PDB file of C-alpha atoms in Angstrom:
ATOM      1  CA  MET A 211       0.000   0.000   0.000  1.00 58.00           C
ATOM      2  CA  ARG A 212       2.825   2.384   0.866  1.00 71.00           C
ATOM      3  CA  GLU A 213       4.407   1.727  -2.534  1.00 75.00           C
ATOM      4  CA  VAL A 214       1.179   2.725  -4.276  1.00 81.00           C
ATOM      5  CA  GLN A 215       1.059   6.004  -2.317  1.00 80.00           C
ATOM      6  CA  VAL A 216       4.722   6.756  -3.049  1.00 77.00           C
ATOM      7  CA  ARG A 217       4.216   6.074  -6.739  1.00 82.00           C
ATOM      8  CA  ALA A 218       1.131   8.317  -6.904  1.00 85.00           C
ATOM      9  CA  ALA A 219       2.918  11.160  -5.098  1.00 81.00           C
ATOM     10  CA  MET A 220       5.952  10.836  -7.365  1.00 82.00           C
ATOM     11  CA  ARG A 221       3.808  10.862 -10.500  1.00 87.00           C
ATOM     12  CA  GLU A 222       2.024  14.013  -9.354  1.00 85.00           C
ATOM     13  CA  ARG A 223       5.310  15.863  -8.890  1.00 85.00           C
ATOM     14  CA  LEU A 224       7.183  14.424 -11.872  1.00 86.00           C
ATOM     15  CA  ALA A 225       4.300  15.420 -14.168  1.00 87.00           C
ATOM     16  CA  ARG A 226       5.120  19.062 -13.406  1.00 87.00           C
ATOM     17  CA  ILE A 227       8.791  18.736 -14.247  1.00 89.00           C
ATOM     18  CA  THR A 228       9.634  19.570 -17.846  1.00 90.00           C
ATOM     19  CA  ASP A 229      12.791  18.835 -19.834  1.00 92.00           C
ATOM     20  CA  ILE A 230      15.256  20.746 -17.661  1.00 92.00           C
ATOM     21  CA  GLU A 231      18.276  19.782 -19.777  1.00 94.00           C
ATOM     22  CA  ARG A 232      16.661  21.226 -22.900  1.00 96.00           C
ATOM     23  CA  ILE A 233      15.802  24.483 -21.103  1.00 95.00           C
ATOM     24  CA  ALA A 234      19.329  24.692 -19.681  1.00 95.00           C
ATOM     25  CA  ALA A 235      20.753  24.351 -23.175  1.00 97.00           C
ATOM     26  CA  ARG A 236      18.481  27.125 -24.478  1.00 96.00           C
ATOM     27  CA  ILE A 237      19.472  29.352 -21.556  1.00 96.00           C
ATOM     28  CA  ASP A 238      23.113  28.709 -22.392  1.00 95.00           C
ATOM     29  CA  LEU A 239      22.410  29.799 -25.982  1.00 96.00           C
ATOM     30  CA  ASN A 240      20.537  32.933 -24.772  1.00 94.00           C
ATOM     31  CA  VAL A 241      17.379  31.898 -26.629  1.00 94.00           C
ATOM     32  CA  ALA A 242      15.163  30.664 -23.758  1.00 95.00           C
ATOM     33  CA  GLN A 243      11.754  32.358 -23.780  1.00 93.00           C
ATOM     34  CA  PRO A 244       9.744  33.428 -20.695  1.00 94.00           C
ATOM     35  CA  ARG A 245       7.485  30.368 -20.744  1.00 93.00           C
ATOM     36  CA  GLU A 246      10.581  28.159 -20.594  1.00 94.00           C
ATOM     37  CA  LEU A 247      11.936  29.968 -17.554  1.00 95.00           C
ATOM     38  CA  ALA A 248       8.473  29.678 -16.011  1.00 94.00           C
ATOM     39  CA  ALA A 249       8.560  25.936 -16.688  1.00 94.00           C
ATOM     40  CA  LEU A 250      11.997  25.752 -15.076  1.00 95.00           C
ATOM     41  CA  ARG A 251      10.672  27.592 -12.021  1.00 95.00           C
ATOM     42  CA  GLU A 252       7.774  25.162 -11.689  1.00 94.00           C
ATOM     43  CA  ALA A 253      10.143  22.203 -12.077  1.00 93.00           C
ATOM     44  CA  LEU A 254      12.449  23.506  -9.345  1.00 94.00           C
ATOM     45  CA  GLU A 255       9.441  24.073  -7.079  1.00 93.00           C
ATOM     46  CA  GLN A 256       8.731  20.326  -7.236  1.00 91.00           C
ATOM     47  CA  VAL A 257      12.103  19.236  -5.813  1.00 89.00           C
ATOM     48  CA  GLN A 258      11.276  19.494  -2.114  1.00 89.00           C
ATOM     49  CA  PRO A 259       7.737  18.031  -2.413  1.00 87.00           C
ATOM     50  CA  LEU A 260       9.205  15.200  -4.500  1.00 85.00           C
ATOM     51  CA  LYS A 261      11.896  14.641  -1.901  1.00 85.00           C
ATOM     52  CA  ARG A 262       9.261  14.417   0.844  1.00 83.00           C
ATOM     53  CA  ALA A 263       7.263  11.915  -1.237  1.00 81.00           C
ATOM     54  CA  LEU A 264      10.165   9.490  -1.498  1.00 80.00           C
ATOM     55  CA  PRO A 265      10.916   6.818   1.130  1.00 75.00           C
ATOM     56  CA  ASP A 266      13.202   7.919   3.941  1.00 72.00           C
ATOM     57  CA  GLN A 267      16.502   6.326   4.829  1.00 60.00           C
ATOM     58  CA  ALA A 268      14.840   3.996   7.301  1.00 57.00           C
ATOM     59  CA  HIS A 269      13.269   2.158   4.370  1.00 63.00           C
ATOM     60  CA  GLY A 270      16.538   2.095   2.398  1.00 65.00           C
ATOM     61  CA  GLY A 271      16.650   1.355  -1.314  1.00 79.00           C
ATOM     62  CA  LEU A 272      17.435   3.318  -4.436  1.00 82.00           C
ATOM     63  CA  LEU A 273      14.578   5.823  -4.065  1.00 78.00           C
ATOM     64  CA  ALA A 274      15.716   6.706  -0.567  1.00 79.00           C
ATOM     65  CA  ALA A 275      19.257   7.296  -1.846  1.00 81.00           C
ATOM     66  CA  LEU A 276      17.958   9.452  -4.699  1.00 81.00           C
ATOM     67  CA  GLY A 277      15.819  11.436  -2.292  1.00 80.00           C
ATOM     68  CA  LYS A 278      18.792  12.137  -0.084  1.00 81.00           C
ATOM     69  CA  ALA A 279      20.736  13.455  -3.073  1.00 83.00           C
ATOM     70  CA  LEU A 280      17.934  15.793  -4.237  1.00 84.00           C
ATOM     71  CA  ASN A 281      18.596  19.445  -3.418  1.00 86.00           C
ATOM     72  CA  THR A 282      16.900  22.616  -4.632  1.00 87.00           C
ATOM     73  CA  PRO A 283      19.191  25.246  -6.228  1.00 91.00           C
ATOM     74  CA  GLN A 284      17.530  27.796  -3.964  1.00 93.00           C
ATOM     75  CA  ALA A 285      19.269  30.909  -5.300  1.00 94.00           C
ATOM     76  CA  ALA A 286      18.085  30.199  -8.861  1.00 94.00           C
ATOM     77  CA  LEU A 287      14.563  29.321  -7.718  1.00 95.00           C
ATOM     78  CA  SER A 288      14.255  32.415  -5.513  1.00 96.00           C
ATOM     79  CA  LEU A 289      15.382  34.660  -8.366  1.00 96.00           C
ATOM     80  CA  LEU A 290      12.857  33.128 -10.761  1.00 96.00           C
ATOM     81  CA  GLN A 291      10.079  33.487  -8.183  1.00 96.00           C
ATOM     82  CA  GLN A 292      10.941  37.112  -7.462  1.00 96.00           C
ATOM     83  CA  ALA A 293      11.555  38.241 -11.035  1.00 96.00           C
ATOM     84  CA  LEU A 294       9.198  36.304 -13.300  1.00 95.00           C
ATOM     85  CA  GLU A 295       5.473  36.922 -13.662  1.00 92.00           C
ATOM     86  CA  GLN A 296       3.326  34.063 -12.461  1.00 88.00           C
ATOM     87  CA  GLY A 297       1.936  33.440 -15.928  1.00 79.00           C
ATOM     88  CA  PRO A 298       4.243  35.059 -18.506  1.00 71.00           C
ATOM     89  CA  LEU A 299       3.311  34.814 -22.159  1.00 73.00           C
ATOM     90  CA  ALA A 300       5.228  32.708 -24.632  1.00 72.00           C
ATOM     91  CA  LEU A 301       7.305  35.460 -26.203  1.00 79.00           C
ATOM     92  CA  LEU A 302       9.074  38.474 -24.790  1.00 83.00           C
ATOM     93  CA  GLY A 303       7.095  41.563 -25.807  1.00 77.00           C
ATOM     94  CA  ASP A 304       3.704  39.846 -25.845  1.00 77.00           C
ATOM     95  CA  GLY A 305       2.868  41.044 -22.359  1.00 78.00           C
ATOM     96  CA  PRO A 306       4.223  41.523 -18.823  1.00 88.00           C
ATOM     97  CA  VAL A 307       7.146  39.199 -18.096  1.00 93.00           C
ATOM     98  CA  ILE A 308       8.885  40.783 -15.092  1.00 95.00           C
ATOM     99  CA  ARG A 309       6.888  40.656 -11.877  1.00 94.00           C
ATOM    100  CA  GLY A 310       5.732  43.878 -10.246  1.00 94.00           C
ATOM    101  CA  GLY A 311       7.910  44.847  -7.300  1.00 95.00           C
ATOM    102  CA  PHE A 312      11.097  43.426  -8.810  1.00 97.00           C
ATOM    103  CA  SER A 313      12.217  46.734 -10.352  1.00 97.00           C
ATOM    104  CA  ALA A 314      11.100  50.115  -9.008  1.00 96.00           C
ATOM    105  CA  GLU A 315      11.966  51.767 -12.329  1.00 95.00           C
ATOM    106  CA  LEU A 316       9.883  49.285 -14.317  1.00 95.00           C
ATOM    107  CA  ASP A 317       6.970  49.707 -11.892  1.00 95.00           C
ATOM    108  CA  HIS A 318       7.181  53.481 -12.394  1.00 90.00           C
ATOM    109  CA  LEU A 319       7.077  53.163 -16.187  1.00 91.00           C
ATOM    110  CA  ARG A 320       4.116  50.793 -15.974  1.00 90.00           C
ATOM    111  CA  ASP A 321       2.337  53.250 -13.719  1.00 88.00           C
ATOM    112  CA  LEU A 322       2.958  56.044 -16.225  1.00 85.00           C
ATOM    113  CA  ARG A 323       1.583  53.953 -19.066  1.00 84.00           C
ATOM    114  CA  LEU A 324      -1.457  52.704 -17.171  1.00 84.00           C
ATOM    115  CA  ASN A 325      -2.314  55.874 -15.289  1.00 85.00           C
ATOM    116  CA  GLY A 326      -1.054  58.601 -17.645  1.00 83.00           C
ATOM    117  CA  GLN A 327      -4.508  59.361 -19.000  1.00 81.00           C
ATOM    118  CA  LYS A 328      -5.973  59.510 -15.498  1.00 87.00           C
ATOM    119  CA  TRP A 329      -3.287  62.028 -14.494  1.00 90.00           C
ATOM    120  CA  ILE A 330      -4.170  64.217 -17.500  1.00 90.00           C
ATOM    121  CA  ALA A 331      -7.858  64.154 -16.583  1.00 91.00           C
ATOM    122  CA  ASP A 332      -7.049  65.027 -12.960  1.00 94.00           C
ATOM    123  CA  TYR A 333      -4.710  67.828 -14.079  1.00 96.00           C
ATOM    124  CA  GLU A 334      -7.424  69.277 -16.321  1.00 97.00           C
ATOM    125  CA  ALA A 335      -9.885  69.273 -13.392  1.00 97.00           C
ATOM    126  CA  ARG A 336      -7.325  70.938 -11.097  1.00 97.00           C
ATOM    127  CA  GLU A 337      -6.552  73.655 -13.653  1.00 97.00           C
ATOM    128  CA  ARG A 338     -10.231  74.381 -14.236  1.00 97.00           C
ATOM    129  CA  GLN A 339     -10.687  74.890 -10.525  1.00 96.00           C
ATOM    130  CA  ALA A 340      -7.482  76.922 -10.118  1.00 96.00           C
ATOM    131  CA  THR A 341      -8.194  79.267 -13.042  1.00 96.00           C
ATOM    132  CA  GLY A 342     -11.980  79.406 -12.840  1.00 96.00           C
ATOM    133  CA  ILE A 343     -12.147  78.544 -16.578  1.00 96.00           C
ATOM    134  CA  ALA A 344     -14.828  75.853 -16.766  1.00 96.00           C
ATOM    135  CA  SER A 345     -14.243  75.222 -20.481  1.00 96.00           C
ATOM    136  CA  LEU A 346     -10.465  74.685 -20.120  1.00 97.00           C
ATOM    137  CA  LYS A 347      -9.310  71.486 -21.798  1.00 97.00           C
ATOM    138  CA  VAL A 348      -6.074  69.518 -21.891  1.00 96.00           C
ATOM    139  CA  LYS A 349      -5.606  68.018 -25.345  1.00 94.00           C
ATOM    140  CA  PHE A 350      -2.994  66.174 -27.358  1.00 91.00           C
ATOM    141  CA  ASN A 351      -1.781  66.199 -30.942  1.00 89.00           C
ATOM    142  CA  TYR A 352       1.393  64.921 -32.592  1.00 83.00           C
ATOM    143  CA  VAL A 353       2.666  68.441 -33.336  1.00 88.00           C
ATOM    144  CA  LEU A 354       2.327  70.084 -29.915  1.00 90.00           C
ATOM    145  CA  GLY A 355       2.064  67.043 -27.670  1.00 89.00           C
ATOM    146  CA  TYR A 356      -0.083  67.806 -24.604  1.00 93.00           C
ATOM    147  CA  PHE A 357      -1.401  71.347 -24.314  1.00 96.00           C
ATOM    148  CA  ILE A 358      -3.932  73.452 -22.410  1.00 97.00           C
ATOM    149  CA  GLU A 359      -6.635  74.949 -24.591  1.00 97.00           C
ATOM    150  CA  VAL A 360      -8.522  78.089 -23.528  1.00 97.00           C
ATOM    151  CA  THR A 361     -11.154  79.923 -25.559  1.00 96.00           C
ATOM    152  CA  ARG A 362     -10.305  83.492 -26.504  1.00 94.00           C
ATOM    153  CA  VAL A 363     -13.121  84.869 -24.381  1.00 95.00           C
ATOM    154  CA  ASN A 364     -11.381  83.394 -21.325  1.00 96.00           C
ATOM    155  CA  SER A 365      -7.844  84.411 -22.266  1.00 92.00           C
ATOM    156  CA  GLY A 366      -7.861  87.160 -19.632  1.00 93.00           C
ATOM    157  CA  LYS A 367      -8.098  84.521 -16.900  1.00 96.00           C
ATOM    158  CA  VAL A 368      -4.968  82.671 -18.007  1.00 96.00           C
ATOM    159  CA  PRO A 369      -2.457  82.551 -15.112  1.00 96.00           C
ATOM    160  CA  ALA A 370       1.074  83.884 -15.474  1.00 95.00           C
ATOM    161  CA  TYR A 371       2.651  80.429 -15.171  1.00 95.00           C
ATOM    162  CA  TYR A 372       1.052  79.278 -18.450  1.00 97.00           C
ATOM    163  CA  ILE A 373       3.480  79.232 -21.404  1.00 96.00           C
ATOM    164  CA  LYS A 374       2.071  80.270 -24.781  1.00 95.00           C
ATOM    165  CA  ARG A 375       2.276  77.605 -27.468  1.00 95.00           C
ATOM    166  CA  GLN A 376      -0.118  78.522 -30.274  1.00 94.00           C
ATOM    167  CA  SER A 377      -3.008  80.800 -31.245  1.00 94.00           C
ATOM    168  CA  THR A 378      -5.953  79.702 -33.408  1.00 93.00           C
ATOM    169  CA  VAL A 379      -9.046  81.525 -34.568  1.00 91.00           C
ATOM    170  CA  ASN A 380     -11.106  80.572 -31.528  1.00 92.00           C
ATOM    171  CA  CYS A 381      -8.642  79.661 -28.814  1.00 95.00           C
ATOM    172  CA  GLU A 382      -5.227  79.985 -27.257  1.00 96.00           C
ATOM    173  CA  ARG A 383      -3.009  77.004 -26.483  1.00 97.00           C
ATOM    174  CA  PHE A 384      -0.571  76.845 -23.601  1.00 97.00           C
ATOM    175  CA  THR A 385       1.581  74.505 -21.603  1.00 96.00           C
ATOM    176  CA  SER A 386       3.052  74.636 -18.099  1.00 96.00           C
ATOM    177  CA  GLU A 387       6.221  73.377 -16.469  1.00 95.00           C
ATOM    178  CA  GLU A 388       4.212  70.689 -14.661  1.00 95.00           C
ATOM    179  CA  LEU A 389       2.507  69.524 -17.858  1.00 95.00           C
ATOM    180  CA  ASN A 390       5.799  69.586 -19.749  1.00 92.00           C
ATOM    181  CA  ALA A 391       7.501  67.473 -17.108  1.00 90.00           C
ATOM    182  CA  ARG A 392       4.680  64.948 -17.106  1.00 88.00           C
ATOM    183  CA  GLU A 393       4.602  64.848 -20.899  1.00 88.00           C
ATOM    184  CA  LEU A 394       8.283  63.929 -21.052  1.00 84.00           C
ATOM    185  CA  GLU A 395       7.561  61.027 -18.712  1.00 82.00           C
ATOM    186  CA  VAL A 396       4.310  59.813 -20.272  1.00 83.00           C
ATOM    187  CA  LEU A 397       5.208  59.996 -23.958  1.00 81.00           C
ATOM    188  CA  GLY A 398       7.320  57.021 -24.817  1.00 84.00           C
ATOM    189  CA  ALA A 399       6.737  55.351 -21.444  1.00 87.00           C
ATOM    190  CA  GLU A 400       5.560  52.199 -23.187  1.00 83.00           C
ATOM    191  CA  GLU A 401       8.693  52.035 -25.344  1.00 86.00           C
ATOM    192  CA  ARG A 402      10.907  52.621 -22.325  1.00 91.00           C
ATOM    193  CA  GLU A 403       8.980  49.995 -20.403  1.00 92.00           C
ATOM    194  CA  ARG A 404       9.511  47.410 -23.134  1.00 90.00           C
ATOM    195  CA  ALA A 405      13.202  48.214 -23.436  1.00 94.00           C
ATOM    196  CA  LEU A 406      13.758  47.971 -19.683  1.00 95.00           C
ATOM    197  CA  GLU A 407      11.744  44.773 -19.389  1.00 95.00           C
ATOM    198  CA  ARG A 408      13.812  43.193 -22.157  1.00 95.00           C
ATOM    199  CA  LYS A 409      17.021  44.263 -20.401  1.00 96.00           C
ATOM    200  CA  LEU A 410      15.842  42.861 -17.071  1.00 96.00           C
ATOM    201  CA  TYR A 411      14.730  39.618 -18.698  1.00 96.00           C
ATOM    202  CA  GLU A 412      18.067  39.171 -20.450  1.00 95.00           C
ATOM    203  CA  GLU A 413      19.856  39.778 -17.130  1.00 96.00           C
ATOM    204  CA  LEU A 414      17.579  37.229 -15.469  1.00 96.00           C
ATOM    205  CA  ARG A 415      18.281  34.672 -18.176  1.00 95.00           C
ATOM    206  CA  SER A 416      22.032  35.291 -17.853  1.00 93.00           C
TER     207      SER A 416
END
């Protein structure tokens, strides 16, 4: 009966262990993809449960000897657990690969990408309240980037810290140091995020 239980426990754990030698070879060639590192992480996570499933030394035998020899490369496993998303996509660039909290810089870029539009909306609301111009709008185009648009009838209410960008028939367009600073961060945040994530992934793989 004990042999049946040992065999069942071993099968459960061994089923989660992929071809580690193949993954190691692909890591050595610098071509291993995120899903392969995730598979390696899952395989390494099975070592201790597998070891506990095997007979102990009191029962002797080959399985007991193998169990005694099994050891988790804890540094590698800990790094994979800390750095790699729980369910990374197959290819780098298809989606998040590096886990949140691993890199403060990457988290910041993700926050800019995900919350940039919310910041713009909040900034617009703050400027409307600060200036008393209810029709004030923060817009974007590929020539000016982000800008503050005020109708000509309200141009007398424009605060001194606004920087003139452009005049049109019906409105005036401005920016501010705060909006400029945020624009530099927000625009291209996605590209910077991808570049940093690739760098971090390549360092992880190395």
